[in-house]
Amino acid sequence: MRQGCFDLSRLKICPLKSSSKGNATLITNENTKILVDCGISGKTLCESLEKIGIRAAELDAILITHEHTDHTKGVGIASRKYNLPIYLNALTWNFAKSQIGRIEEKNLNIFETGDEFYINDIKVKSFHTPHDAAESVGFVFEDSSGRAAVATDMGFVTDEVLSVICGCDAVLIEANYDLNMLEIGSYPYELKQRIKGNRGHLCNDDSGALAKILAESGVKEIILGHLSEENNFPLLALKTVESFFTKENAPRLAVVGKDGEVIKGTV
Ligand SMILES: [Zn+2]
Ligand SMILES: [Zn+2]
């Protein structure tokens, strides 16, 4: 296992932390470094970036998918300490601002979901994800070398999601829980229902079905992330998703553990 960046084109997806307890994913090319979510402390962000030779002050922007603390915990600190612009939609800002705290006006960028905008030479497009947050989104990134997407935290896969992430070079999707582990686990009934519901998360089998559709659309690299620490194991998620493929039709598959460690698939 090692930290890993996924780079079929010059555009790379580097998950720094990925679990129900904290998420931060770096999207980079030669010129631009974008952080998607910062659900980790400022200290952990710096340590995670250091492992791949990047300083937090080098980041160009932080994009925020939704207001849950596993995505926003360190956003305010990182923006204030390193003078980083943040990008989020208005509803998410309304719900997240008390937790994020003061952001300099010049660093606060409110987008409308569906808008396209540029961070240096990377074009970013947001799209809706069905999740129990004010207006959660995923992002697609495009530069002259390729397209990559981050699409986690969704109760089911909508046509809108498919329309934007199909055909990308690389996609980070969630494999949040193993259904059996969730059902026999210690979570209260209401929480189990929330996780399984249409505004919850994808289980390993949902993730496998999505991975199959993505691979058929031409996606070459699929990264599984945002695993529950209570209701999943990296190898279980990977093996479940691999079971949807044969050697002939499998994309490159990998699963990311909570600290960004990567296990590559063997199909
Ligand atoms: Zn989350
Ligand atoms: Zn969430």
Tab-separated table of C-alpha atoms and ligand atoms in Angstrom:
chain	number	residue	atom	x	y	z
A	1	MET	CA	0.000	0.000	0.000
A	2	ARG	CA	1.161	3.530	-0.707
A	3	GLN	CA	-0.164	7.018	-1.230
A	4	GLY	CA	-1.206	7.327	-4.829
A	5	CYS	CA	-2.076	9.699	-7.596
A	6	PHE	CA	-4.126	8.507	-10.546
A	7	ASP	CA	-2.892	9.974	-13.781
A	8	LEU	CA	-4.109	8.571	-17.050
A	9	SER	CA	-3.736	12.062	-18.474
A	10	ARG	CA	-1.713	14.978	-17.100
A	11	LEU	CA	-4.760	15.637	-14.947
A	12	LYS	CA	-4.349	13.656	-11.722
A	13	ILE	CA	-6.715	12.655	-8.911
A	14	CYS	CA	-4.851	12.318	-5.600
A	15	PRO	CA	-7.054	11.344	-2.660
A	16	LEU	CA	-5.397	12.671	0.521
A	17	LYS	CA	-7.989	11.377	2.987
A	18	SER	CA	-11.099	9.437	2.092
A	19	SER	CA	-13.629	8.041	4.542
A	20	SER	CA	-16.843	8.909	6.332
A	21	LYS	CA	-14.661	10.708	8.882
A	22	GLY	CA	-12.786	13.091	6.586
A	23	ASN	CA	-12.352	13.765	2.889
A	24	ALA	CA	-9.874	15.819	0.890
A	25	THR	CA	-8.920	15.114	-2.727
A	26	LEU	CA	-6.333	16.917	-4.785
A	27	ILE	CA	-6.825	17.496	-8.522
A	28	THR	CA	-3.654	18.622	-10.268
A	29	ASN	CA	-1.922	19.170	-13.558
A	30	GLU	CA	1.413	20.930	-14.193
A	31	ASN	CA	-0.047	24.386	-13.536
A	32	THR	CA	-2.943	24.007	-11.137
A	33	LYS	CA	-3.685	22.437	-7.779
A	34	ILE	CA	-7.311	22.212	-6.682
A	35	LEU	CA	-8.487	20.700	-3.409
A	36	VAL	CA	-11.951	19.140	-3.419
A	37	ASP	CA	-13.275	19.375	0.147
A	38	CYS	CA	-11.209	19.757	3.284
A	39	GLY	CA	-12.888	17.626	5.929
A	40	ILE	CA	-9.632	17.301	7.861
A	41	SER	CA	-7.685	19.591	10.181
A	42	GLY	CA	-5.216	22.143	8.815
A	43	LYS	CA	-2.369	20.110	10.324
A	44	THR	CA	-3.516	16.873	8.676
A	45	LEU	CA	-3.931	18.695	5.360
A	46	CYS	CA	-0.341	19.959	5.510
A	47	GLU	CA	1.013	16.531	6.470
A	48	SER	CA	-0.936	14.785	3.698
A	49	LEU	CA	0.204	17.296	1.080
A	50	GLU	CA	3.805	17.065	2.283
A	51	LYS	CA	3.794	13.315	1.526
A	52	ILE	CA	3.339	14.162	-2.157
A	53	GLY	CA	5.697	17.152	-2.105
A	54	ILE	CA	3.148	19.966	-2.074
A	55	ARG	CA	2.753	22.892	0.336
A	56	ALA	CA	-0.746	24.065	1.289
A	57	ALA	CA	0.110	27.609	0.164
A	58	GLU	CA	0.577	26.266	-3.377
A	59	LEU	CA	-3.106	25.316	-3.654
A	60	ASP	CA	-5.113	27.421	-6.100
A	61	ALA	CA	-8.583	26.793	-4.686
A	62	ILE	CA	-10.763	24.682	-2.413
A	63	LEU	CA	-14.016	23.423	-3.951
A	64	ILE	CA	-16.708	22.269	-1.538
A	65	THR	CA	-19.230	19.549	-2.395
A	66	HIS	CA	-21.550	19.987	0.613
A	67	GLU	CA	-21.692	21.177	4.202
A	68	HIS	CA	-21.183	17.897	6.097
A	69	THR	CA	-18.209	18.229	8.414
A	70	ASP	CA	-16.358	15.289	6.844
A	71	HIS	CA	-16.017	17.681	3.861
A	72	THR	CA	-15.707	21.105	5.510
A	73	LYS	CA	-13.922	20.741	8.858
A	74	GLY	CA	-10.649	22.406	7.781
A	75	VAL	CA	-11.920	24.695	4.987
A	76	GLY	CA	-12.012	27.907	7.047
A	77	ILE	CA	-8.614	27.408	8.639
A	78	ALA	CA	-6.958	26.524	5.316
A	79	SER	CA	-8.519	29.484	3.513
A	80	ARG	CA	-7.546	31.976	6.224
A	81	LYS	CA	-4.046	30.627	6.864
A	82	TYR	CA	-2.996	30.210	3.224
A	83	ASN	CA	-5.189	32.900	1.597
A	84	LEU	CA	-7.028	30.293	-0.493
A	85	PRO	CA	-10.182	31.005	-2.504
A	86	ILE	CA	-13.129	28.728	-1.786
A	87	TYR	CA	-15.883	27.780	-4.261
A	88	LEU	CA	-19.322	26.519	-3.242
A	89	ASN	CA	-22.978	27.078	-4.087
A	90	ALA	CA	-25.166	29.537	-2.150
A	91	LEU	CA	-27.213	26.984	-0.228
A	92	THR	CA	-24.084	25.137	0.888
A	93	TRP	CA	-22.515	28.430	2.004
A	94	ASN	CA	-25.669	29.270	4.007
A	95	PHE	CA	-25.507	25.976	5.858
A	96	ALA	CA	-21.709	25.794	6.181
A	97	LYS	CA	-20.731	29.362	7.045
A	98	SER	CA	-21.146	29.098	10.799
A	99	GLN	CA	-18.793	26.109	10.773
A	100	ILE	CA	-16.339	27.517	8.194
A	101	GLY	CA	-16.192	30.949	9.815
A	102	ARG	CA	-15.019	34.209	8.298
A	103	ILE	CA	-13.784	34.073	4.709
A	104	GLU	CA	-12.287	37.148	3.053
A	105	GLU	CA	-14.695	38.519	0.466
A	106	LYS	CA	-12.155	38.159	-2.338
A	107	ASN	CA	-11.774	34.455	-1.463
A	108	LEU	CA	-15.491	33.617	-1.409
A	109	ASN	CA	-16.757	32.367	-4.775
A	110	ILE	CA	-20.396	31.331	-5.029
A	111	PHE	CA	-21.331	29.270	-8.085
A	112	GLU	CA	-24.661	28.021	-9.355
A	113	THR	CA	-24.792	24.251	-9.617
A	114	GLY	CA	-24.313	23.331	-13.265
A	115	ASP	CA	-22.114	26.371	-13.935
A	116	GLU	CA	-18.736	25.943	-15.581
A	117	PHE	CA	-15.802	28.025	-14.411
A	118	TYR	CA	-12.036	27.988	-14.683
A	119	ILE	CA	-9.380	27.605	-12.005
A	120	ASN	CA	-6.301	28.574	-14.041
A	121	ASP	CA	-6.216	26.106	-16.935
A	122	ILE	CA	-8.667	23.562	-15.488
A	123	LYS	CA	-12.332	23.877	-16.432
A	124	VAL	CA	-14.626	22.864	-13.573
A	125	LYS	CA	-18.275	21.878	-13.891
A	126	SER	CA	-20.482	21.106	-10.900
A	127	PHE	CA	-23.449	18.761	-10.944
A	128	HIS	CA	-26.172	17.800	-8.431
A	129	THR	CA	-25.781	14.680	-6.297
A	130	PRO	CA	-28.758	13.210	-4.367
A	131	HIS	CA	-27.647	13.441	-0.729
A	132	ASP	CA	-29.068	14.663	2.580
A	133	ALA	CA	-27.397	18.052	2.403
A	134	ALA	CA	-28.673	21.474	1.321
A	135	GLU	CA	-27.471	21.186	-2.299
A	136	SER	CA	-24.645	18.694	-2.617
A	137	VAL	CA	-22.600	18.484	-5.802
A	138	GLY	CA	-19.859	16.585	-7.557
A	139	PHE	CA	-17.298	18.067	-9.940
A	140	VAL	CA	-15.889	17.285	-13.367
A	141	PHE	CA	-12.461	18.677	-14.269
A	142	GLU	CA	-11.144	19.145	-17.775
A	143	ASP	CA	-7.885	20.360	-19.242
A	144	SER	CA	-6.242	19.885	-22.635
A	145	SER	CA	-5.062	16.395	-21.570
A	146	GLY	CA	-8.277	14.821	-20.285
A	147	ARG	CA	-11.268	14.736	-17.967
A	148	ALA	CA	-11.632	13.525	-14.378
A	149	ALA	CA	-14.545	13.525	-11.940
A	150	VAL	CA	-15.171	13.360	-8.209
A	151	ALA	CA	-18.622	11.953	-7.417
A	152	THR	CA	-19.142	10.752	-3.836
A	153	ASP	CA	-21.941	11.124	-1.273
A	154	MET	CA	-25.013	10.089	-3.244
A	155	GLY	CA	-27.965	7.877	-2.363
A	156	PHE	CA	-28.417	6.669	-5.912
A	157	VAL	CA	-27.035	7.354	-9.359
A	158	THR	CA	-29.092	9.923	-11.269
A	159	ASP	CA	-29.184	10.524	-15.017
A	160	GLU	CA	-27.598	13.918	-14.368
A	161	VAL	CA	-24.643	12.290	-12.613
A	162	LEU	CA	-24.205	9.751	-15.422
A	163	SER	CA	-24.460	12.408	-18.105
A	164	VAL	CA	-21.434	14.239	-16.753
A	165	ILE	CA	-19.155	11.500	-15.405
A	166	CYS	CA	-19.528	8.923	-18.217
A	167	GLY	CA	-16.667	9.124	-20.677
A	168	CYS	CA	-14.192	10.758	-18.271
A	169	ASP	CA	-10.653	9.320	-18.148
A	170	ALA	CA	-10.709	8.773	-14.382
A	171	VAL	CA	-13.494	8.945	-11.789
A	172	LEU	CA	-13.481	8.834	-7.993
A	173	ILE	CA	-16.758	7.265	-6.814
A	174	GLU	CA	-17.843	6.108	-3.393
A	175	ALA	CA	-18.167	2.561	-2.130
A	176	ASN	CA	-19.465	3.606	1.252
A	177	TYR	CA	-20.729	0.454	2.916
A	178	ASP	CA	-21.219	-3.267	2.650
A	179	LEU	CA	-24.957	-3.834	2.981
A	180	ASN	CA	-24.569	-6.870	5.225
A	181	MET	CA	-22.124	-5.126	7.566
A	182	LEU	CA	-24.448	-2.106	7.825
A	183	GLU	CA	-27.481	-4.258	8.562
A	184	ILE	CA	-25.866	-6.340	11.293
A	185	GLY	CA	-23.805	-3.422	12.633
A	186	SER	CA	-24.335	-1.238	15.680
A	187	TYR	CA	-25.785	1.878	14.031
A	188	PRO	CA	-29.264	2.905	15.212
A	189	TYR	CA	-32.155	1.961	12.901
A	190	GLU	CA	-32.750	5.577	11.738
A	191	LEU	CA	-29.108	6.051	10.774
A	192	LYS	CA	-29.078	2.776	8.837
A	193	GLN	CA	-32.175	3.920	6.935
A	194	ARG	CA	-30.589	7.296	6.214
A	195	ILE	CA	-27.409	5.718	4.838
A	196	LYS	CA	-29.349	3.246	2.674
A	197	GLY	CA	-31.871	5.858	1.491
A	198	ASN	CA	-32.033	7.837	-1.751
A	199	ARG	CA	-30.177	10.734	-0.136
A	200	GLY	CA	-27.584	8.594	1.645
A	201	HIS	CA	-24.631	6.721	0.207
A	202	LEU	CA	-23.794	4.036	-2.371
A	203	CYS	CA	-23.076	0.534	-1.098
A	204	ASN	CA	-20.378	-1.668	-2.626
A	205	ASP	CA	-22.864	-3.352	-4.994
A	206	ASP	CA	-24.248	0.035	-6.154
A	207	SER	CA	-20.686	1.113	-6.716
A	208	GLY	CA	-19.970	-2.017	-8.783
A	209	ALA	CA	-23.039	-1.407	-10.961
A	210	LEU	CA	-21.960	2.216	-11.469
A	211	ALA	CA	-18.377	1.166	-12.236
A	212	LYS	CA	-19.693	-1.187	-14.932
A	213	ILE	CA	-21.651	1.626	-16.616
A	214	LEU	CA	-18.645	3.939	-16.382
A	215	ALA	CA	-16.268	1.362	-17.861
A	216	GLU	CA	-18.676	0.743	-20.743
A	217	SER	CA	-18.727	4.499	-21.395
A	218	GLY	CA	-14.938	4.521	-21.754
A	219	VAL	CA	-13.776	5.403	-18.222
A	220	LYS	CA	-10.354	3.782	-17.857
A	221	GLU	CA	-9.603	4.349	-14.192
A	222	ILE	CA	-12.086	4.032	-11.321
A	223	ILE	CA	-11.092	4.874	-7.765
A	224	LEU	CA	-13.303	3.743	-4.894
A	225	GLY	CA	-13.333	6.051	-1.883
A	226	HIS	CA	-15.356	7.494	1.004
A	227	LEU	CA	-15.527	4.063	2.701
A	228	SER	CA	-17.318	3.826	6.025
A	229	GLU	CA	-14.870	2.943	8.787
A	230	GLU	CA	-17.659	1.040	10.575
A	231	ASN	CA	-19.382	-0.754	7.729
A	232	ASN	CA	-16.760	-1.585	5.123
A	233	PHE	CA	-13.207	-2.779	4.475
A	234	PRO	CA	-11.072	-1.630	1.534
A	235	LEU	CA	-10.487	-5.162	0.235
A	236	LEU	CA	-14.166	-6.071	0.556
A	237	ALA	CA	-15.173	-2.982	-1.448
A	238	LEU	CA	-12.563	-3.715	-4.097
A	239	LYS	CA	-13.452	-7.399	-4.440
A	240	THR	CA	-17.192	-6.633	-4.633
A	241	VAL	CA	-16.682	-4.090	-7.414
A	242	GLU	CA	-14.222	-6.395	-9.205
A	243	SER	CA	-16.885	-9.106	-9.268
A	244	PHE	CA	-18.781	-6.979	-11.830
A	245	PHE	CA	-15.927	-7.415	-14.333
A	246	THR	CA	-13.908	-10.011	-16.183
A	247	LYS	CA	-10.225	-9.676	-17.113
A	248	GLU	CA	-11.322	-8.622	-20.601
A	249	ASN	CA	-13.599	-5.737	-19.658
A	250	ALA	CA	-12.164	-4.445	-16.370
A	251	PRO	CA	-10.993	-0.846	-16.070
A	252	ARG	CA	-8.084	-0.002	-13.784
A	253	LEU	CA	-9.631	-0.274	-10.326
A	254	ALA	CA	-8.267	0.864	-6.989
A	255	VAL	CA	-9.611	1.498	-3.528
A	256	VAL	CA	-8.484	4.288	-1.210
A	257	GLY	CA	-8.270	3.703	2.528
A	258	LYS	CA	-9.011	6.378	5.089
A	259	ASP	CA	-5.480	7.785	5.103
A	260	GLY	CA	-5.183	7.926	1.345
A	261	GLU	CA	-3.436	4.555	1.102
A	262	VAL	CA	-4.179	2.823	-2.186
A	263	ILE	CA	-4.845	-0.823	-2.998
A	264	LYS	CA	-4.886	-1.532	-6.708
A	265	GLY	CA	-7.218	-4.120	-8.218
A	266	THR	CA	-6.056	-7.392	-9.674
A	267	VAL	CA	-8.822	-8.221	-12.180
B	1	ZN	ZN	-19.187	12.508	3.158
B	2	ZN	ZN	-22.260	13.888	3.194
